[in-house]
Amino acid sequence: MKLTTLISLCFVITAAANSYSQSTKLNLKLSNSSVKEILNQIETESEYVFLYNLSEMDENRKVDIDLENATITEVLDEILKGQHLTYSLYDRQVIIRADDQARQSTQSVQPQTASGKVTSTSGEPIPGVTVVVLGTNTGTITDLDGSFTLSNVTPGSVLVFSFVGMVSQEVSFEGQAFLNVKLAEETIGIEEVVAIGYGTMRKSDLTGAITQVKSDELAAASVSNPIQALQGRASGVAVLTNNAPGSSPTLRVRGSGSINAGNDPLYVVDGFPLINNDLNDINPNDIASMEILKDASSSAIYGSRGANGVVLITTKKGQQGKNNLSVNSYFGIQTPERLVDMLDQDEFIEYVNEAYTYSKGAPVYSSTNPAPAYNTDWQDAIVRDQAVLHEHSITFDGGNDRTNYLLSGGVFSQTGLLPASGFEKYTFRNNLTHKFSNWLTVGSHMNFSHAVQNVRDNPTGNIFRFGWPTMPTKNEDGSWYYSFLDPQHDSYIEGRWNPVADAQEVTDERTRNRILGDVFAEFTLHKNLKFKTNIGVDMSNSKGYQYETSRSSAGLSSGGKGVGGQSYNKMTSLLSESMLTYSNVWNDVHRFTAVGVYSYQDYEYDVLSISGSGFDNDATGAYDMNLATREGVRYSSNKYGNKLISWTARASYVYNDRYMITATGRYDGSSRFGENNKWGFFPSLGLGWTVSQESFLIDNPVLTNLKLRASFGITGNQEISNYASLPKLTSANYVYNSVLMPGYTESIGNPDLSWERTTQIDLGMEVGLWNIFDINFDYYQRTTNDLLYNVPIPTTSGFSSILNNIGEVQNNGVELSVFSKILDGELKWSVGANVTYNKNEITELYGDVEKITLGTSSNGYARFLEIGKPVNAVYTRESAGIIRTQEQLDEYRKIRSTANLGEEMYVDHTGNNSIGTDDYICIGSPEPKFFYGFSTNASYKNFTLEVYGQGAHDYASVAGIDNSAFGGTSLVIGYATSTDSYLMYGENQILNQNYQPSQYAYDRMWSESNPNGSFPRAGAKDVYFSDRTSANWSYFILKNIKLGYDFTPMIKNVNWIKQLNVYVNMQNYFNRANHRGYNPENGDTTYPWAKSMIFGVNVKF
């Protein structure tokens, strides 16, 4: 009876247990959760209790589970799958234990020590790799030699090897004596991720033309301004520099499209669009990558500011699982290069006598009137033999699964090659990201900078005009020499000033403090949906101080008293953005991303300046403006601003890694434009087809990659003055009845004023051959309409012109870039090159107008806007050569009756026997038609070699004229001289107190003894700019030759140093140009060209 009862009771209990297990349904949807967390949730939501032995089951093992309406057995089968565990149900109790196979294995197999080495695919050891036994917390990291040792590892365990930037690898440990593990890079080839504006995208998914320059390329350049490092490294991107300390390069993306609205690209730093394009405040060592958005498909995301391209700058952040202290430092010596060989005193006297004999019939100097015996080399007196530059950066970064951080500080200092010129800056950066929870991440980017720049106004250019060898730099008593103070001076040099004195007696210092940063919060609303909001600020305060002492030419001209002033500028830009991003992947085939953005940006600028004269004390200078004479004080102030409100959307879809489509639209509203046109819409569409993923090409051993791209879009340009659309009153005086009366002048407003619109078509092709060569080709047509220009209107309106939208400019071009890893063994060698051709032309003006005169110069230079010619076209006379025969002279005297043998002739195109602006010809544009760059990198064992150069061909330049003075774009164009022509305009017009000749010109001047001379004779009159002096320029510069050595393997026993590299970098050590100005790029002579020998060290602790 008792036995029957017991059996019956067990049956009831078992039946009840089975009934509960069958009737209880569980819903579990957890990602990357531990087994313990899942079991605890089950216990919370049900009556189950779990029992298990920690030595048999790893409760910290991570599991993904997604079950609905499941029984406990279905849940346990999913959780314990593949773990050699079994379970039993006893009522609501669940007992989990090792199965028989696991128990036998535990009894028979003893833990062992696993050891080995981790290297890259090329055989280089990788220190810092994390090695963990799968499913446990047991682990270690590799040492400097890539070696590791891990104790108590049971055979049959799986070791996981992981390292940031590498593909993680799982290796089964079966008791091997030594493990050789190779890790491959994670972001290689088509899987590389690039910034695209408001997000990132796999490089393989791009439909637009984007060039990426990475941090290692920036580091190789050893520059203070990151834009300098882009020169020659990106197709379609032209960078012009002037070599002066602290100067900002000029950058053009696919040519110039505007006359008056600016041609600079938009710069965006960590998502913040800059109003001030000066990047000197950014430390290049802080930059992770720079992306240049060149076509409309990529730049339309920035709408009304994307017409001239966009440069995205992404700064570095900390790496998860690593704490690093890095120090990068270099020291360099600059020496002047391309100095001009000038005449010594004897040659100069001979030249002057010849000029005066020709012009006035008698020489200046003779035995009875000898020249002063100074023989001054002014170029040597003002240009330093060498100057120092150095840069030091320290970075502390790291992170874990919740927080990553980066703190960096940098100091850069460059002494100029000219007296009291130089540049120094101090930077501090703090990038921080913290994940509070699975749904909230916050962070910030902050950059603080302080910069001081000392500049000089063309002291070297003045050497060629005022630095004559017959004039000393100083008097015998040590004071500066000025000819107008010398009672024994020659009337010939009357009025000359002293460029060496003014280089040292004039101060022009500019100081700037800047804060650039933002804070953000990102909310994960769903695993596929994120919302991000951020607030940013870009604020700079600048001070300018200018002072010319009582010993300067300006001071002496002001009665021996100082002249100077101060200026203060405050620029503030506030940014508020909200962004919603959805991304999803279905069946590993469909990849979709959509982003919507609301943006508000406010810009405000305040300026105040004051100047004065009559300062008695040079020690206090112009710091105390109360010391200036009352009548000498001048002051001005201004304040202006603008606002931009934007709505943006972008969607991209990729099917099966083969077919891509990206659509973008941005709706911008700007306060700068007329009441009737404040809003504009800027759309774009991009398509891509990876042909090599098709079945007929996927295994082709030769054509390893083939992708076709096409894009179309419209972008805008809003870079005009803030109140250009409004009528304005300006105070002015006028004369009425012989009395000066106060009054106002008025300019007419235009309520219909709108953006310049650029429509761009891009066709691209990416080709990979044998997995060795990567070739990128793009053809583009960039058309800019509605150019902002002051159009003449009938005088009966009471006004002369109105700012309106007119005309059209086209840039058509091709870009080609090639990269190849030729060798990839112990000896590694790669080569890269790019070349760009761009044709710029005006295709329409307004009405029937085909040519507009912007301005002319008495030097024979003019600026026109003309259909069929470049927007920055240079116009000069056309040279017909030197008058060598009497027949030529008789014929040319019909044009200029005072002409003589040895002078230059110019072509009379109009046939009216005179030379006017109608006879000028277009000799080209300062923007090259062709520009290119190349690089080659090699490494063998611990040695590395990097060589990089760039150049340009087919462009024009004229001496010292800035064509912005004639309403053109701000592009400095330098001193002209091509082979067998002048150093600069007027270098032999000594009678007009213009430039003295160089040795090169002097040796080639026409004379009776040198009738084949290619330069006009000494003292020739009416010498002007011409195609012979200014056209068909080209140059090539070997920018860097960098040799490095890695000492890391030699100090592997020094456990507090992770990495040690040293290098020497030779900058600008070779250049070739078909002109003789200082700067090989544009012939500029305002600052000496420099070559640098730089020694550097990079240490990681």
CSV table of C-alpha atoms in Angstrom, one decimal, residues 170-450:
chain,number,residue,atom,x,y,z
A,170,GLU,CA,39.9,31.9,-33.4
A,171,VAL,CA,42.5,29.1,-33.1
A,172,SER,CA,41.8,25.7,-31.5
A,173,PHE,CA,44.4,24.7,-29.0
A,174,GLU,CA,45.2,21.0,-29.1
A,175,GLY,CA,48.4,21.0,-27.0
A,176,GLN,CA,50.7,22.4,-29.8
A,177,ALA,CA,54.2,23.3,-28.6
A,178,PHE,CA,54.1,26.7,-30.4
A,179,LEU,CA,51.3,28.6,-32.2
A,180,ASN,CA,52.1,30.9,-35.1
A,181,VAL,CA,49.1,33.2,-35.6
A,182,LYS,CA,48.8,35.8,-38.4
A,183,LEU,CA,46.2,38.6,-38.2
A,184,ALA,CA,45.0,40.5,-41.3
A,185,GLU,CA,44.1,44.2,-41.4
A,186,GLU,CA,40.4,44.8,-41.0
A,187,THR,CA,40.0,47.9,-43.2
A,188,ILE,CA,41.7,47.0,-46.4
A,189,GLY,CA,40.6,47.3,-50.0
A,190,ILE,CA,36.9,47.8,-50.6
A,191,GLU,CA,35.9,47.3,-46.9
A,192,GLU,CA,37.5,50.6,-46.0
A,193,VAL,CA,35.2,53.2,-44.3
A,194,VAL,CA,35.3,56.8,-45.3
A,195,ALA,CA,33.6,59.9,-43.9
A,196,ILE,CA,30.8,61.3,-46.2
A,197,GLY,CA,29.3,64.1,-44.1
A,198,TYR,CA,26.7,63.3,-41.4
A,199,GLY,CA,28.0,59.7,-41.3
A,200,THR,CA,30.3,57.2,-42.8
A,201,MET,CA,30.1,54.7,-45.6
A,202,ARG,CA,32.0,51.7,-46.8
A,203,LYS,CA,34.3,52.7,-49.6
A,204,SER,CA,32.9,50.0,-51.8
A,205,ASP,CA,29.4,51.5,-51.4
A,206,LEU,CA,30.4,55.0,-52.6
A,207,THR,CA,28.6,56.5,-55.6
A,208,GLY,CA,30.5,59.8,-55.5
A,209,ALA,CA,34.0,61.1,-56.1
A,210,ILE,CA,35.8,61.2,-52.7
A,211,THR,CA,39.5,61.2,-52.0
A,212,GLN,CA,40.8,60.2,-48.6
A,213,VAL,CA,44.1,61.3,-47.1
A,214,LYS,CA,45.1,59.4,-44.0
A,215,SER,CA,47.0,60.3,-40.9
A,216,ASP,CA,50.2,58.6,-42.0
A,217,GLU,CA,50.3,60.7,-45.2
A,218,LEU,CA,49.8,63.9,-43.1
A,219,ALA,CA,52.6,62.9,-40.7
A,220,ALA,CA,55.0,62.3,-43.6
A,221,ALA,CA,54.7,65.9,-44.7
A,222,SER,CA,55.9,67.5,-41.4
A,223,VAL,CA,53.8,70.7,-41.9
A,224,SER,CA,52.0,73.1,-39.6
A,225,ASN,CA,48.9,73.5,-41.7
A,226,PRO,CA,47.1,70.2,-42.7
A,227,ILE,CA,46.1,71.7,-46.1
A,228,GLN,CA,49.8,71.8,-47.1
A,229,ALA,CA,49.8,68.0,-46.8
A,230,LEU,CA,47.1,67.7,-49.5
A,231,GLN,CA,49.3,69.2,-52.2
A,232,GLY,CA,49.8,66.6,-54.9
A,233,ARG,CA,48.1,63.9,-52.9
A,234,ALA,CA,44.6,64.2,-54.2
A,235,SER,CA,43.5,64.3,-57.8
A,236,GLY,CA,41.3,67.3,-58.7
A,237,VAL,CA,42.7,69.3,-55.8
A,238,ALA,CA,45.1,72.2,-56.5
A,239,VAL,CA,47.0,73.7,-53.5
A,240,LEU,CA,49.0,76.9,-53.8
A,241,THR,CA,51.4,77.9,-51.0
A,242,ASN,CA,53.7,80.9,-50.4
A,243,ASN,CA,56.1,79.4,-47.9
A,244,ALA,CA,55.8,82.3,-45.3
A,245,PRO,CA,55.5,81.2,-41.7
A,246,GLY,CA,51.9,80.8,-40.6
A,247,SER,CA,50.5,81.5,-44.1
A,248,SER,CA,47.4,79.7,-45.2
A,249,PRO,CA,47.5,77.8,-48.5
A,250,THR,CA,44.9,78.4,-51.2
A,251,LEU,CA,42.9,75.3,-52.2
A,252,ARG,CA,40.8,74.7,-55.3
A,253,VAL,CA,38.7,71.7,-56.0
A,254,ARG,CA,38.0,71.1,-59.7
A,255,GLY,CA,38.8,74.7,-60.6
A,256,SER,CA,37.2,78.1,-59.9
A,257,GLY,CA,33.6,78.6,-60.8
A,258,SER,CA,32.8,82.0,-59.3
A,259,ILE,CA,33.8,85.6,-60.1
A,260,ASN,CA,32.9,87.4,-56.9
A,261,ALA,CA,31.4,84.8,-54.5
A,262,GLY,CA,34.6,83.0,-53.5
A,263,ASN,CA,36.1,79.7,-54.7
A,264,ASP,CA,37.3,78.2,-51.4
A,265,PRO,CA,35.9,74.8,-50.4
A,266,LEU,CA,33.9,74.3,-47.2
A,267,TYR,CA,36.0,72.9,-44.3
A,268,VAL,CA,34.2,70.7,-41.8
A,269,VAL,CA,36.0,69.6,-38.6
A,270,ASP,CA,34.4,66.7,-36.7
A,271,GLY,CA,31.0,67.7,-38.2
A,272,PHE,CA,31.4,71.5,-37.6
A,273,PRO,CA,31.3,73.6,-40.8
A,274,LEU,CA,33.9,76.4,-40.4
A,275,ILE,CA,33.2,80.0,-41.3
A,276,ASN,CA,36.9,80.9,-41.1
A,277,ASN,CA,38.8,78.6,-43.4
A,278,ASP,CA,42.1,79.0,-41.6
A,279,LEU,CA,43.2,75.5,-40.4
A,280,ASN,CA,46.5,76.7,-38.8
A,281,ASP,CA,44.7,76.2,-35.4
A,282,ILE,CA,44.4,72.4,-36.0
A,283,ASN,CA,47.3,70.2,-35.1
A,284,PRO,CA,48.0,67.8,-38.0
A,285,ASN,CA,49.0,65.1,-35.5
A,286,ASP,CA,45.4,65.1,-34.2
A,287,ILE,CA,43.9,64.3,-37.5
A,288,ALA,CA,42.8,60.7,-38.4
A,289,SER,CA,41.8,61.4,-42.0
A,290,MET,CA,40.8,64.1,-44.4
A,291,GLU,CA,38.2,63.4,-47.1
A,292,ILE,CA,37.7,65.7,-50.1
A,293,LEU,CA,34.1,65.6,-51.5
A,294,LYS,CA,34.6,66.6,-55.1
A,295,ASP,CA,31.4,65.8,-57.0
A,296,ALA,CA,27.8,66.9,-56.4
A,297,SER,CA,26.7,63.5,-55.2
A,298,SER,CA,28.9,63.8,-52.2
A,299,SER,CA,29.0,67.5,-51.6
A,300,ALA,CA,25.3,68.2,-52.0
A,301,ILE,CA,24.8,67.1,-48.4
A,302,TYR,CA,26.1,70.6,-47.6
A,303,GLY,CA,23.9,72.3,-50.1
A,304,SER,CA,24.4,76.1,-50.5
A,305,ARG,CA,28.1,75.7,-49.3
A,306,GLY,CA,29.1,72.7,-51.4
A,307,ALA,CA,29.7,74.2,-54.8
A,308,ASN,CA,33.5,74.5,-54.4
A,309,GLY,CA,33.8,71.0,-52.8
A,310,VAL,CA,34.0,70.0,-49.1
A,311,VAL,CA,37.0,69.0,-47.0
A,312,LEU,CA,36.0,66.8,-44.1
A,313,ILE,CA,38.5,66.5,-41.2
A,314,THR,CA,38.0,63.7,-38.7
A,315,THR,CA,40.2,63.9,-35.6
A,316,LYS,CA,41.6,60.9,-33.7
A,317,LYS,CA,39.9,59.1,-30.8
A,318,GLY,CA,41.0,56.6,-28.2
A,319,GLN,CA,41.2,52.9,-29.0
A,320,GLN,CA,39.3,50.4,-26.9
A,321,GLY,CA,41.3,48.2,-24.7
A,322,LYS,CA,44.5,50.2,-25.1
A,323,ASN,CA,46.1,53.1,-23.1
A,324,ASN,CA,48.8,54.9,-25.0
A,325,LEU,CA,51.2,57.7,-24.3
A,326,SER,CA,52.7,59.0,-27.6
A,327,VAL,CA,55.3,61.6,-28.1
A,328,ASN,CA,56.0,63.0,-31.6
A,329,SER,CA,58.7,65.5,-32.0
A,330,TYR,CA,60.9,67.0,-34.8
A,331,PHE,CA,63.5,69.7,-35.2
A,332,GLY,CA,64.5,71.3,-38.5
A,333,ILE,CA,66.8,73.7,-40.1
A,334,GLN,CA,65.6,75.9,-43.1
A,335,THR,CA,67.9,77.4,-45.6
A,336,PRO,CA,67.0,79.8,-48.4
A,337,GLU,CA,66.7,78.3,-51.9
A,338,ARG,CA,66.2,79.9,-55.3
A,339,LEU,CA,67.8,83.2,-54.4
A,340,VAL,CA,68.2,85.6,-57.3
A,341,ASP,CA,71.7,86.3,-58.5
A,342,MET,CA,72.0,90.1,-58.5
A,343,LEU,CA,74.6,92.5,-59.9
A,344,ASP,CA,77.6,93.5,-58.0
A,345,GLN,CA,78.7,97.1,-57.8
A,346,ASP,CA,80.9,97.2,-60.8
A,347,GLU,CA,78.3,95.5,-63.0
A,348,PHE,CA,75.6,97.8,-61.6
A,349,ILE,CA,77.6,100.9,-62.4
A,350,GLU,CA,78.3,99.7,-65.9
A,351,TYR,CA,74.6,99.1,-66.3
A,352,VAL,CA,73.6,102.5,-65.0
A,353,ASN,CA,76.1,104.3,-67.1
A,354,GLU,CA,74.9,102.5,-70.2
A,355,ALA,CA,71.3,103.3,-69.4
A,356,TYR,CA,72.0,107.0,-68.8
A,357,THR,CA,74.2,107.3,-71.8
A,358,TYR,CA,71.5,105.8,-74.0
A,359,SER,CA,68.7,108.0,-72.5
A,360,LYS,CA,70.5,111.3,-71.6
A,361,GLY,CA,73.7,111.1,-73.6
A,362,ALA,CA,76.1,110.9,-70.7
A,363,PRO,CA,77.0,108.4,-68.0
A,364,VAL,CA,76.3,109.0,-64.3
A,365,TYR,CA,79.5,107.8,-62.8
A,366,SER,CA,83.0,108.7,-64.0
A,367,SER,CA,86.5,109.3,-62.7
A,368,THR,CA,85.5,112.8,-61.7
A,369,ASN,CA,82.2,111.6,-60.2
A,370,PRO,CA,82.9,108.1,-58.8
A,371,ALA,CA,80.1,105.9,-57.4
A,372,PRO,CA,80.0,105.2,-53.6
A,373,ALA,CA,82.1,102.2,-52.9
A,374,TYR,CA,79.8,100.1,-50.8
A,375,ASN,CA,79.1,97.0,-53.0
A,376,THR,CA,76.2,96.1,-50.8
A,377,ASP,CA,74.6,92.7,-51.3
A,378,TRP,CA,71.1,93.5,-50.1
A,379,GLN,CA,69.7,90.1,-50.5
A,380,ASP,CA,72.4,88.7,-48.3
A,381,ALA,CA,71.8,91.5,-45.8
A,382,ILE,CA,68.1,90.8,-45.4
A,383,VAL,CA,67.7,87.0,-45.9
A,384,ARG,CA,68.9,84.8,-43.1
A,385,ASP,CA,71.3,81.9,-43.8
A,386,GLN,CA,69.1,79.6,-41.8
A,387,ALA,CA,66.1,79.5,-39.6
A,388,VAL,CA,64.8,76.9,-37.1
A,389,LEU,CA,61.5,75.1,-36.9
A,390,HIS,CA,60.3,72.5,-34.4
A,391,GLU,CA,57.2,70.7,-33.4
A,392,HIS,CA,56.3,68.7,-30.3
A,393,SER,CA,53.1,66.8,-29.7
A,394,ILE,CA,52.1,64.5,-26.8
A,395,THR,CA,49.0,62.4,-26.9
A,396,PHE,CA,47.3,60.3,-24.2
A,397,ASP,CA,44.5,58.1,-25.4
A,398,GLY,CA,42.7,54.9,-24.5
A,399,GLY,CA,39.4,53.4,-23.7
A,400,ASN,CA,37.2,50.4,-22.7
A,401,ASP,CA,33.8,49.1,-23.8
A,402,ARG,CA,32.1,52.2,-22.4
A,403,THR,CA,34.6,55.1,-22.6
A,404,ASN,CA,37.2,56.2,-25.0
A,405,TYR,CA,39.3,59.4,-24.7
A,406,LEU,CA,42.1,61.3,-26.3
A,407,LEU,CA,44.0,64.2,-24.8
A,408,SER,CA,46.7,65.9,-26.8
A,409,GLY,CA,48.9,69.0,-26.7
A,410,GLY,CA,51.1,70.5,-29.3
A,411,VAL,CA,53.7,73.2,-29.8
A,412,PHE,CA,54.9,74.4,-33.2
A,413,SER,CA,57.4,77.1,-33.8
A,414,GLN,CA,59.0,78.4,-37.0
A,415,THR,CA,61.5,81.2,-37.2
A,416,GLY,CA,61.3,83.1,-40.5
A,417,LEU,CA,64.1,83.6,-43.0
A,418,LEU,CA,63.4,87.3,-42.8
A,419,PRO,CA,64.1,89.5,-39.7
A,420,ALA,CA,61.5,89.3,-37.0
A,421,SER,CA,59.2,87.0,-39.0
A,422,GLY,CA,57.9,83.8,-37.7
A,423,PHE,CA,55.0,81.7,-36.4
A,424,GLU,CA,54.2,79.8,-33.3
A,425,LYS,CA,51.1,78.0,-32.1
A,426,TYR,CA,50.0,76.0,-29.1
A,427,THR,CA,47.1,73.5,-29.3
A,428,PHE,CA,45.2,71.3,-26.9
A,429,ARG,CA,42.6,68.8,-27.9
A,430,ASN,CA,40.1,66.7,-25.8
A,431,ASN,CA,38.0,64.1,-27.6
A,432,LEU,CA,35.7,62.1,-25.2
A,433,THR,CA,33.0,59.5,-25.7
A,434,HIS,CA,31.1,57.7,-23.0
A,435,LYS,CA,28.4,55.1,-23.2
A,436,PHE,CA,26.1,55.5,-20.3
A,437,SER,CA,23.8,52.7,-21.3
A,438,ASN,CA,22.8,50.6,-24.3
A,439,TRP,CA,20.6,53.5,-25.4
A,440,LEU,CA,22.6,56.7,-24.5
A,441,THR,CA,26.1,57.8,-25.6
A,442,VAL,CA,27.5,61.3,-25.0
A,443,GLY,CA,30.7,62.9,-26.1
A,444,SER,CA,32.6,66.0,-27.0
A,445,HIS,CA,35.3,67.3,-29.3
A,446,MET,CA,37.2,70.3,-28.0
A,447,ASN,CA,40.2,72.1,-29.6
A,448,PHE,CA,41.9,75.1,-28.0
A,449,SER,CA,44.6,77.1,-29.8
A,450,HIS,CA,46.8,80.1,-29.4
